[in-house]
CSV table of N, CA and C in Angstrom, one decimal:
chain,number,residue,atom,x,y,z
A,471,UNK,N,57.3,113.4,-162.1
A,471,UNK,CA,58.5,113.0,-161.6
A,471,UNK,C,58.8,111.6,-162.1
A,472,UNK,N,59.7,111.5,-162.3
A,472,UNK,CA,60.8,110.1,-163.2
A,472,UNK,C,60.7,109.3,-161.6
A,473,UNK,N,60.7,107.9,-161.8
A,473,UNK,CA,60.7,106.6,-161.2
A,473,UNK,C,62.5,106.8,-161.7
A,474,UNK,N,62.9,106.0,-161.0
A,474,UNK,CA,64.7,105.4,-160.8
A,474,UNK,C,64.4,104.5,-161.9
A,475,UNK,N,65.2,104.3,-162.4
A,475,UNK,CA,65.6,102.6,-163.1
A,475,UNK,C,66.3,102.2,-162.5
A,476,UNK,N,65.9,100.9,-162.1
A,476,UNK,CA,66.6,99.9,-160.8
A,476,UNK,C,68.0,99.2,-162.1
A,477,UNK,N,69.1,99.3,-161.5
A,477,UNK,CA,70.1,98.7,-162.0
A,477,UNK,C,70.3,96.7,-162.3
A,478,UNK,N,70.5,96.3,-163.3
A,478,UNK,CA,70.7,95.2,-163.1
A,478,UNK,C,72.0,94.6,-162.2
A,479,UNK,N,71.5,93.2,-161.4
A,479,UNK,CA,72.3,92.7,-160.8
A,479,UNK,C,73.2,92.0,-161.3
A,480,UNK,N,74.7,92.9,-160.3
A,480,UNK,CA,76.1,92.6,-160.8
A,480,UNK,C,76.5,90.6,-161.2
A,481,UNK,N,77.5,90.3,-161.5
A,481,UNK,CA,77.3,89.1,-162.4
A,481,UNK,C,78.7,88.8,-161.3
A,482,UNK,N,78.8,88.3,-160.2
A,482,UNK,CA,79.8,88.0,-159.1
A,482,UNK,C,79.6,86.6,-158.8
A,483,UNK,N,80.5,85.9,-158.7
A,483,UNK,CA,80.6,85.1,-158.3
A,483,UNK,C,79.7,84.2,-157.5
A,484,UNK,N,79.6,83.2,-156.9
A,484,UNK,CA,79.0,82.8,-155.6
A,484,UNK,C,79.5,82.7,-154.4
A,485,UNK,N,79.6,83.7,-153.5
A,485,UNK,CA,80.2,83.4,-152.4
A,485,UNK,C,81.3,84.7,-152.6
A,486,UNK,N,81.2,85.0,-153.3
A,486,UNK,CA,82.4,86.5,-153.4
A,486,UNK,C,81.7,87.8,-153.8
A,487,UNK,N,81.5,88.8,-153.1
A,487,UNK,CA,80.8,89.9,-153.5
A,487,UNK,C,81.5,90.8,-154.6
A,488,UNK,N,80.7,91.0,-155.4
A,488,UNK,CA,81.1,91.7,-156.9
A,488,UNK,C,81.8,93.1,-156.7
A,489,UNK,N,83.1,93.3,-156.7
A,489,UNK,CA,83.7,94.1,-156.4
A,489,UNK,C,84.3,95.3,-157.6
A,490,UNK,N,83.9,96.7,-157.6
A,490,UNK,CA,83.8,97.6,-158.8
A,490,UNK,C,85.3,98.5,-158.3
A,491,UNK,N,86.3,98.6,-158.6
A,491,UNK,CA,87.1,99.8,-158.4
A,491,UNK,C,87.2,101.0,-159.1
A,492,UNK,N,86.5,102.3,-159.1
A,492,UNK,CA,86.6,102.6,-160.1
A,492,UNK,C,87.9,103.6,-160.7
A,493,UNK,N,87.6,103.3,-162.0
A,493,UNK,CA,89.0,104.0,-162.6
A,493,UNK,C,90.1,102.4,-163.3
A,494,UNK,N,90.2,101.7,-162.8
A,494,UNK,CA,90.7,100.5,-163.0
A,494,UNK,C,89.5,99.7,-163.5
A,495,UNK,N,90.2,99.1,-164.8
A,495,UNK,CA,89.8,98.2,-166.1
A,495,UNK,C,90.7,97.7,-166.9
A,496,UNK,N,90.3,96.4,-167.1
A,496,UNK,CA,91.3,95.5,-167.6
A,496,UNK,C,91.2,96.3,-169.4
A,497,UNK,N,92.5,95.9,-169.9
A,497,UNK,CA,92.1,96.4,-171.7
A,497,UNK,C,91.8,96.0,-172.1
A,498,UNK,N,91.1,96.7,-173.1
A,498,UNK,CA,90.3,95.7,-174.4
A,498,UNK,C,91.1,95.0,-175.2
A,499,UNK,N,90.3,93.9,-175.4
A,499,UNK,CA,90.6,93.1,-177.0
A,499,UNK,C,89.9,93.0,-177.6
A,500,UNK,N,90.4,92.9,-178.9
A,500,UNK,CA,88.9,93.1,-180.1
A,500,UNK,C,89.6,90.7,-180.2
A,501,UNK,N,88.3,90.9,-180.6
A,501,UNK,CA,88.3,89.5,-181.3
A,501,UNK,C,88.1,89.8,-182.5
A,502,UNK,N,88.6,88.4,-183.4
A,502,UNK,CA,88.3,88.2,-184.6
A,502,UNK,C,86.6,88.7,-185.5
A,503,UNK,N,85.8,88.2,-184.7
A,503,UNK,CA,84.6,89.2,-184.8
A,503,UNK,C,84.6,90.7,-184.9
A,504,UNK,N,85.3,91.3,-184.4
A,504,UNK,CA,85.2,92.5,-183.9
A,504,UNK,C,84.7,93.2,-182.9
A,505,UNK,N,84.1,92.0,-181.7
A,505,UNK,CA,83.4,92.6,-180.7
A,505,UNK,C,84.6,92.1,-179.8
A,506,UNK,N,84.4,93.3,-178.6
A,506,UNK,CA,85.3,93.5,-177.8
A,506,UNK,C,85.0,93.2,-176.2
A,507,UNK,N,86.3,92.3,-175.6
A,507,UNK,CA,86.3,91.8,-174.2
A,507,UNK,C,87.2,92.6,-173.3
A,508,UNK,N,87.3,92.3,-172.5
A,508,UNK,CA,88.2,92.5,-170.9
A,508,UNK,C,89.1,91.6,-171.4
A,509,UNK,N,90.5,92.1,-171.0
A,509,UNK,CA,91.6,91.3,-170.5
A,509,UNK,C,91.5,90.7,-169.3
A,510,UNK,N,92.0,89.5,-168.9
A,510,UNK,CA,92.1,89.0,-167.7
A,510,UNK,C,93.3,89.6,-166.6
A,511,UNK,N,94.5,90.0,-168.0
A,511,UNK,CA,95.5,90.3,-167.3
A,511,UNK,C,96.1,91.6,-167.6
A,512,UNK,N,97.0,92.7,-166.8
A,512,UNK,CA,97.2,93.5,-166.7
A,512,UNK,C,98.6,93.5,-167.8
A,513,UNK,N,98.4,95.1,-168.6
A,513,UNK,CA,99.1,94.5,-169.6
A,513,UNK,C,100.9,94.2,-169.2
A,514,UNK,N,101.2,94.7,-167.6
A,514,UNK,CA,102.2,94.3,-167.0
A,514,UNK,C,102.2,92.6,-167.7
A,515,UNK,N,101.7,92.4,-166.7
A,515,UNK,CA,101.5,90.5,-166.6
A,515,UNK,C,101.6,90.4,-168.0
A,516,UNK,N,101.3,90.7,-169.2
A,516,UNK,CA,100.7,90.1,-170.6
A,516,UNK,C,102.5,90.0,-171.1
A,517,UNK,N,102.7,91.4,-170.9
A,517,UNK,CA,104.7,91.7,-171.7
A,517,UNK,C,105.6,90.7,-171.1
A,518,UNK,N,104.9,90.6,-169.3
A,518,UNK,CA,106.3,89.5,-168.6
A,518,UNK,C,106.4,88.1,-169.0
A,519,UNK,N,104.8,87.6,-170.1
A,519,UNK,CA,104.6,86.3,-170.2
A,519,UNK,C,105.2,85.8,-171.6
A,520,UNK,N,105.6,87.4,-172.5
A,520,UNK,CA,106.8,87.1,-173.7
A,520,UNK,C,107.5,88.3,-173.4
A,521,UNK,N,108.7,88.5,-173.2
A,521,UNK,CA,109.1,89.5,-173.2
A,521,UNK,C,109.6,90.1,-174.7
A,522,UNK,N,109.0,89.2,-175.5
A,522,UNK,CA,110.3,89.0,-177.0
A,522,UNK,C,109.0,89.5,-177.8
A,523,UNK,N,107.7,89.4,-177.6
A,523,UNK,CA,106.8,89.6,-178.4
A,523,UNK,C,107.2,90.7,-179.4
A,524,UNK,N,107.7,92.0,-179.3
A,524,UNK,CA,107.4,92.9,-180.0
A,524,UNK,C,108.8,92.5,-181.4
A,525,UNK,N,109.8,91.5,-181.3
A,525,UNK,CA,110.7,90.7,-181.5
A,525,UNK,C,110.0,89.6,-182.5
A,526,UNK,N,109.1,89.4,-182.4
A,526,UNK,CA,108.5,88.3,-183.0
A,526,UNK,C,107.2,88.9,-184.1
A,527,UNK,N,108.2,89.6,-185.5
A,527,UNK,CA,107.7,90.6,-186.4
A,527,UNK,C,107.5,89.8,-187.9
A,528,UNK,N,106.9,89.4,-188.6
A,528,UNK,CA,106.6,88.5,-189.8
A,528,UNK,C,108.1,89.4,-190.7
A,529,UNK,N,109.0,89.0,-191.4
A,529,UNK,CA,109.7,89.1,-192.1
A,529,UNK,C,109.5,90.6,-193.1
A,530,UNK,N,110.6,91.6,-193.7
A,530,UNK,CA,109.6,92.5,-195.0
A,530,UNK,C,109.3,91.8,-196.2
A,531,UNK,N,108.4,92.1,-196.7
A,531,UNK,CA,108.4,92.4,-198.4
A,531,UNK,C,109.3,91.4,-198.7
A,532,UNK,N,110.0,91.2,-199.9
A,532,UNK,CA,111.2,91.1,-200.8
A,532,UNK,C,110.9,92.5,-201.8
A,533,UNK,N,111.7,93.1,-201.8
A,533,UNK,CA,112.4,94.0,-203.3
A,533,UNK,C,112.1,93.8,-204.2
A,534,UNK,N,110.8,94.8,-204.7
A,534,UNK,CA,111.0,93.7,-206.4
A,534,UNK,C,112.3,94.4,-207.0
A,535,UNK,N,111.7,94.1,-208.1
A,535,UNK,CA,113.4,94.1,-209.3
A,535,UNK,C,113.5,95.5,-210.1
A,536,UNK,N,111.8,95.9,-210.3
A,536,UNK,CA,112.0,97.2,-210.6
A,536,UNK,C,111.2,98.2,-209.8
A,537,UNK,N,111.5,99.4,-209.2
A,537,UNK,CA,110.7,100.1,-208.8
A,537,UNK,C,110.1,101.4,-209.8
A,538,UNK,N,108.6,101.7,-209.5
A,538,UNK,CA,108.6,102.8,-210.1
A,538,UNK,C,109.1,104.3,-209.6
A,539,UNK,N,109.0,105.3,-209.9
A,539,UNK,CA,109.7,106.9,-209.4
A,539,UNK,C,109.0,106.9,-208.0
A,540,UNK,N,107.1,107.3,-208.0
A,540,UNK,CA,106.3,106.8,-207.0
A,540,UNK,C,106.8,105.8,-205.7
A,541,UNK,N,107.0,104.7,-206.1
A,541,UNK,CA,107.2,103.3,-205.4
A,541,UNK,C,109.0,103.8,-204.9
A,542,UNK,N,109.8,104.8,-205.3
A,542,UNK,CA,110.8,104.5,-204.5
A,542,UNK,C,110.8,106.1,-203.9
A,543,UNK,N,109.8,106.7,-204.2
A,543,UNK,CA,109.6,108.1,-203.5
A,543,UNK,C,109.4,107.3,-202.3
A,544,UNK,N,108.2,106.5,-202.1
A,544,UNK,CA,107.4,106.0,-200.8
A,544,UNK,C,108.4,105.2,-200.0
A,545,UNK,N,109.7,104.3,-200.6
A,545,UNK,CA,110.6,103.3,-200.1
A,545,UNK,C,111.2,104.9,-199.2
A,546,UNK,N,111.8,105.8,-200.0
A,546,UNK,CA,112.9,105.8,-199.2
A,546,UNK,C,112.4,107.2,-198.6
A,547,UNK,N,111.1,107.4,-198.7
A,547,UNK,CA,110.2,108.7,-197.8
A,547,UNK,C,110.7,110.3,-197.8
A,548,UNK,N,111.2,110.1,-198.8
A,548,UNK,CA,111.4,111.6,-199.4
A,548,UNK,C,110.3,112.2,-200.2
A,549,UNK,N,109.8,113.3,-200.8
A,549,UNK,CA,108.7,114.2,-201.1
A,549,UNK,C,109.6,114.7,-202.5
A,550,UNK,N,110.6,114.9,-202.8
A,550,UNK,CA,111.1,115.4,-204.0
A,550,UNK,C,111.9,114.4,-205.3
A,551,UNK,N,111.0,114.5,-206.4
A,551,UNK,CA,111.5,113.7,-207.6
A,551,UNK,C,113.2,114.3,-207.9
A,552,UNK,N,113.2,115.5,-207.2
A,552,UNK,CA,114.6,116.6,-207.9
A,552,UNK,C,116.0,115.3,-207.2
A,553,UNK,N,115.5,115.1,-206.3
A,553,UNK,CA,116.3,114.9,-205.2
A,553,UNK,C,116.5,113.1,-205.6
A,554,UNK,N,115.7,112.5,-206.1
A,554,UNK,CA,115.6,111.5,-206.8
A,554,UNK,C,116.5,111.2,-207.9
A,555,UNK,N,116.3,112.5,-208.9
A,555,UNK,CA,117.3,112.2,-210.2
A,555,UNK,C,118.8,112.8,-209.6
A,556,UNK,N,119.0,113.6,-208.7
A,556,UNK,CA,120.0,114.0,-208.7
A,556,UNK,C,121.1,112.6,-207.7
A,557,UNK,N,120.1,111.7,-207.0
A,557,UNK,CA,121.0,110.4,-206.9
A,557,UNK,C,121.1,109.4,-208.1
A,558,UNK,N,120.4,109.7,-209.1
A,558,UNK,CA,120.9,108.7,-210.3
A,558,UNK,C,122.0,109.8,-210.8
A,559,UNK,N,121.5,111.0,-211.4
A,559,UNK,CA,122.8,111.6,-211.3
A,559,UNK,C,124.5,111.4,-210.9
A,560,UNK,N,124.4,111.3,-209.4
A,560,UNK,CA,125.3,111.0,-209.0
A,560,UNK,C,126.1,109.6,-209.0
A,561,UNK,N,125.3,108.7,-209.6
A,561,UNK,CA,125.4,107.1,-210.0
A,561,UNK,C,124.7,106.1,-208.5
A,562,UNK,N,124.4,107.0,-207.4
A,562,UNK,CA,124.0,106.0,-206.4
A,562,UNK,C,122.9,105.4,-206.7
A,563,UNK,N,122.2,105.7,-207.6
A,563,UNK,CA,120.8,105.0,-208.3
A,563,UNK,C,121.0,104.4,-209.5
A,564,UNK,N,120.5,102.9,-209.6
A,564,UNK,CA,120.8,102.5,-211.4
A,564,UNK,C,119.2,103.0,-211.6
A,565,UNK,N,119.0,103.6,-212.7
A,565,UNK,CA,117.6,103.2,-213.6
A,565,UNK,C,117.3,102.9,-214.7
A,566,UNK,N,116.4,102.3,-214.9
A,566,UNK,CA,116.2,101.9,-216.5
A,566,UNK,C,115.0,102.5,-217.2
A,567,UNK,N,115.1,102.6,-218.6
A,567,UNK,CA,114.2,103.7,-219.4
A,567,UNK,C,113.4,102.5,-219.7
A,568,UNK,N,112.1,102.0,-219.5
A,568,UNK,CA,111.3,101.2,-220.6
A,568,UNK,C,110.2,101.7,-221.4
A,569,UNK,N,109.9,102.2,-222.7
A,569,UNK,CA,109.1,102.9,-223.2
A,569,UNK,C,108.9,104.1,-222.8
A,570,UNK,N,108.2,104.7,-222.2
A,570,UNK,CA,108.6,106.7,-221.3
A,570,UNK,C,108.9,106.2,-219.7
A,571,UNK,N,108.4,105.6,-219.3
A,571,UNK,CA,108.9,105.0,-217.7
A,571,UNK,C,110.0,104.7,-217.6
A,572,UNK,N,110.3,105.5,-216.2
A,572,UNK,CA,112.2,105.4,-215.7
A,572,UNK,C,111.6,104.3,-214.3
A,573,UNK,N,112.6,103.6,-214.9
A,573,UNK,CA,112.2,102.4,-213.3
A,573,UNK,C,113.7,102.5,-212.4
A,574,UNK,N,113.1,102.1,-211.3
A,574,UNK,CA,114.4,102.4,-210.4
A,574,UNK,C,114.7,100.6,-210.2
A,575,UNK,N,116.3,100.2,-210.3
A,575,UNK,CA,116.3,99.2,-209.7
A,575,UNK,C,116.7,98.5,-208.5
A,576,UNK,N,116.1,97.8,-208.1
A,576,UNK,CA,115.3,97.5,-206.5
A,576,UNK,C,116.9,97.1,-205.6
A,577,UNK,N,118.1,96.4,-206.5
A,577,UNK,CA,118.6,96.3,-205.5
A,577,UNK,C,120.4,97.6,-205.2
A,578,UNK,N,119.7,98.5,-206.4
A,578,UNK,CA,120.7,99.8,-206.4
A,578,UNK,C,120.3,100.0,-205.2
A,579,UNK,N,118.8,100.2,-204.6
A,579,UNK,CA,118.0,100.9,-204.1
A,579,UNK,C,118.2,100.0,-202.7
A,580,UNK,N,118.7,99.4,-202.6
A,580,UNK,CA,119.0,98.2,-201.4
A,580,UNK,C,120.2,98.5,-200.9
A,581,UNK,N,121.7,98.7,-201.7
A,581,UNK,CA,122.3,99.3,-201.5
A,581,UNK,C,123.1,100.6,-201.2
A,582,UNK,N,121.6,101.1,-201.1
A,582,UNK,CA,121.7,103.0,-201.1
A,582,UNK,C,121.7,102.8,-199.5
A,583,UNK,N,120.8,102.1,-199.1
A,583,UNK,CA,119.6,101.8,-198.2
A,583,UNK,C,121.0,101.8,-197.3
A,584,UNK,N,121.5,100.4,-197.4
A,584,UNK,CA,122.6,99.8,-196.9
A,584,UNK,C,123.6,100.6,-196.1
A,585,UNK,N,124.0,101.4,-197.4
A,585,UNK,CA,125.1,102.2,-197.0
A,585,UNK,C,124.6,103.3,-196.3
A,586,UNK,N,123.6,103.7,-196.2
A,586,UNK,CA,123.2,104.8,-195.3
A,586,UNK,C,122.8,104.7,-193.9
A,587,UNK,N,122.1,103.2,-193.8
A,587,UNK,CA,122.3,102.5,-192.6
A,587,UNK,C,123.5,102.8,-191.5
């Protein structure tokens, strides 16, 4: 027969008894390390203390000047090259030929964007 393992003693205050609710836990945060704490505050409390946070987004990219076929597949998240040439086709794409590579230019491609906006 197995002995119990005696639990170690809760880490409470002095004069306040260490109180467990269960189901309720503050969220994690990872630190810069990568090891992870308890929030102090509920993430209610965290959004009321900025309400603008999700508002407060670092700037995009800039455009470069030329894209490749790839690189404006992934911009504008389409899956078909057909569908590609048939907007230079239609002139809403400028491209340029340099050696066998068709480059797309970044700010045709800004104003496609624009207008579809």
């Amino acid at each position: 027969m197995r002995k119990p393992v005696p639990k170690p003693p809760s880490k409470a205050m002095p004069g306040k008894p260490a109180v467990r609710t269960p189901g309720k836990s503050a969220p994690m945060l990872t630190t810069p390390k990568g090891k992870s704490e308890r929030s102090s505050q509920s993430p209610a409390v965290a959004n009321k203390a900025d309400p603008n946070a999700a508002l407060h987004r670092p700037p995009p990219a800039p455009m470069p000047v030329l894209l490749s076929m790839n690189e404006t597949l992934a911009t504008l998240r389409i899956r078909s090259r057909v569908s590609l040439y048939r907007l230079m086709r239609q002139g809403r794409l400028r491209s340029v030929k340099i050696g066998s590579r068709r480059l797309i230019c970044g700010a045709s491609l800004q104003r496609l964007i624009a207008k579809a906006a």
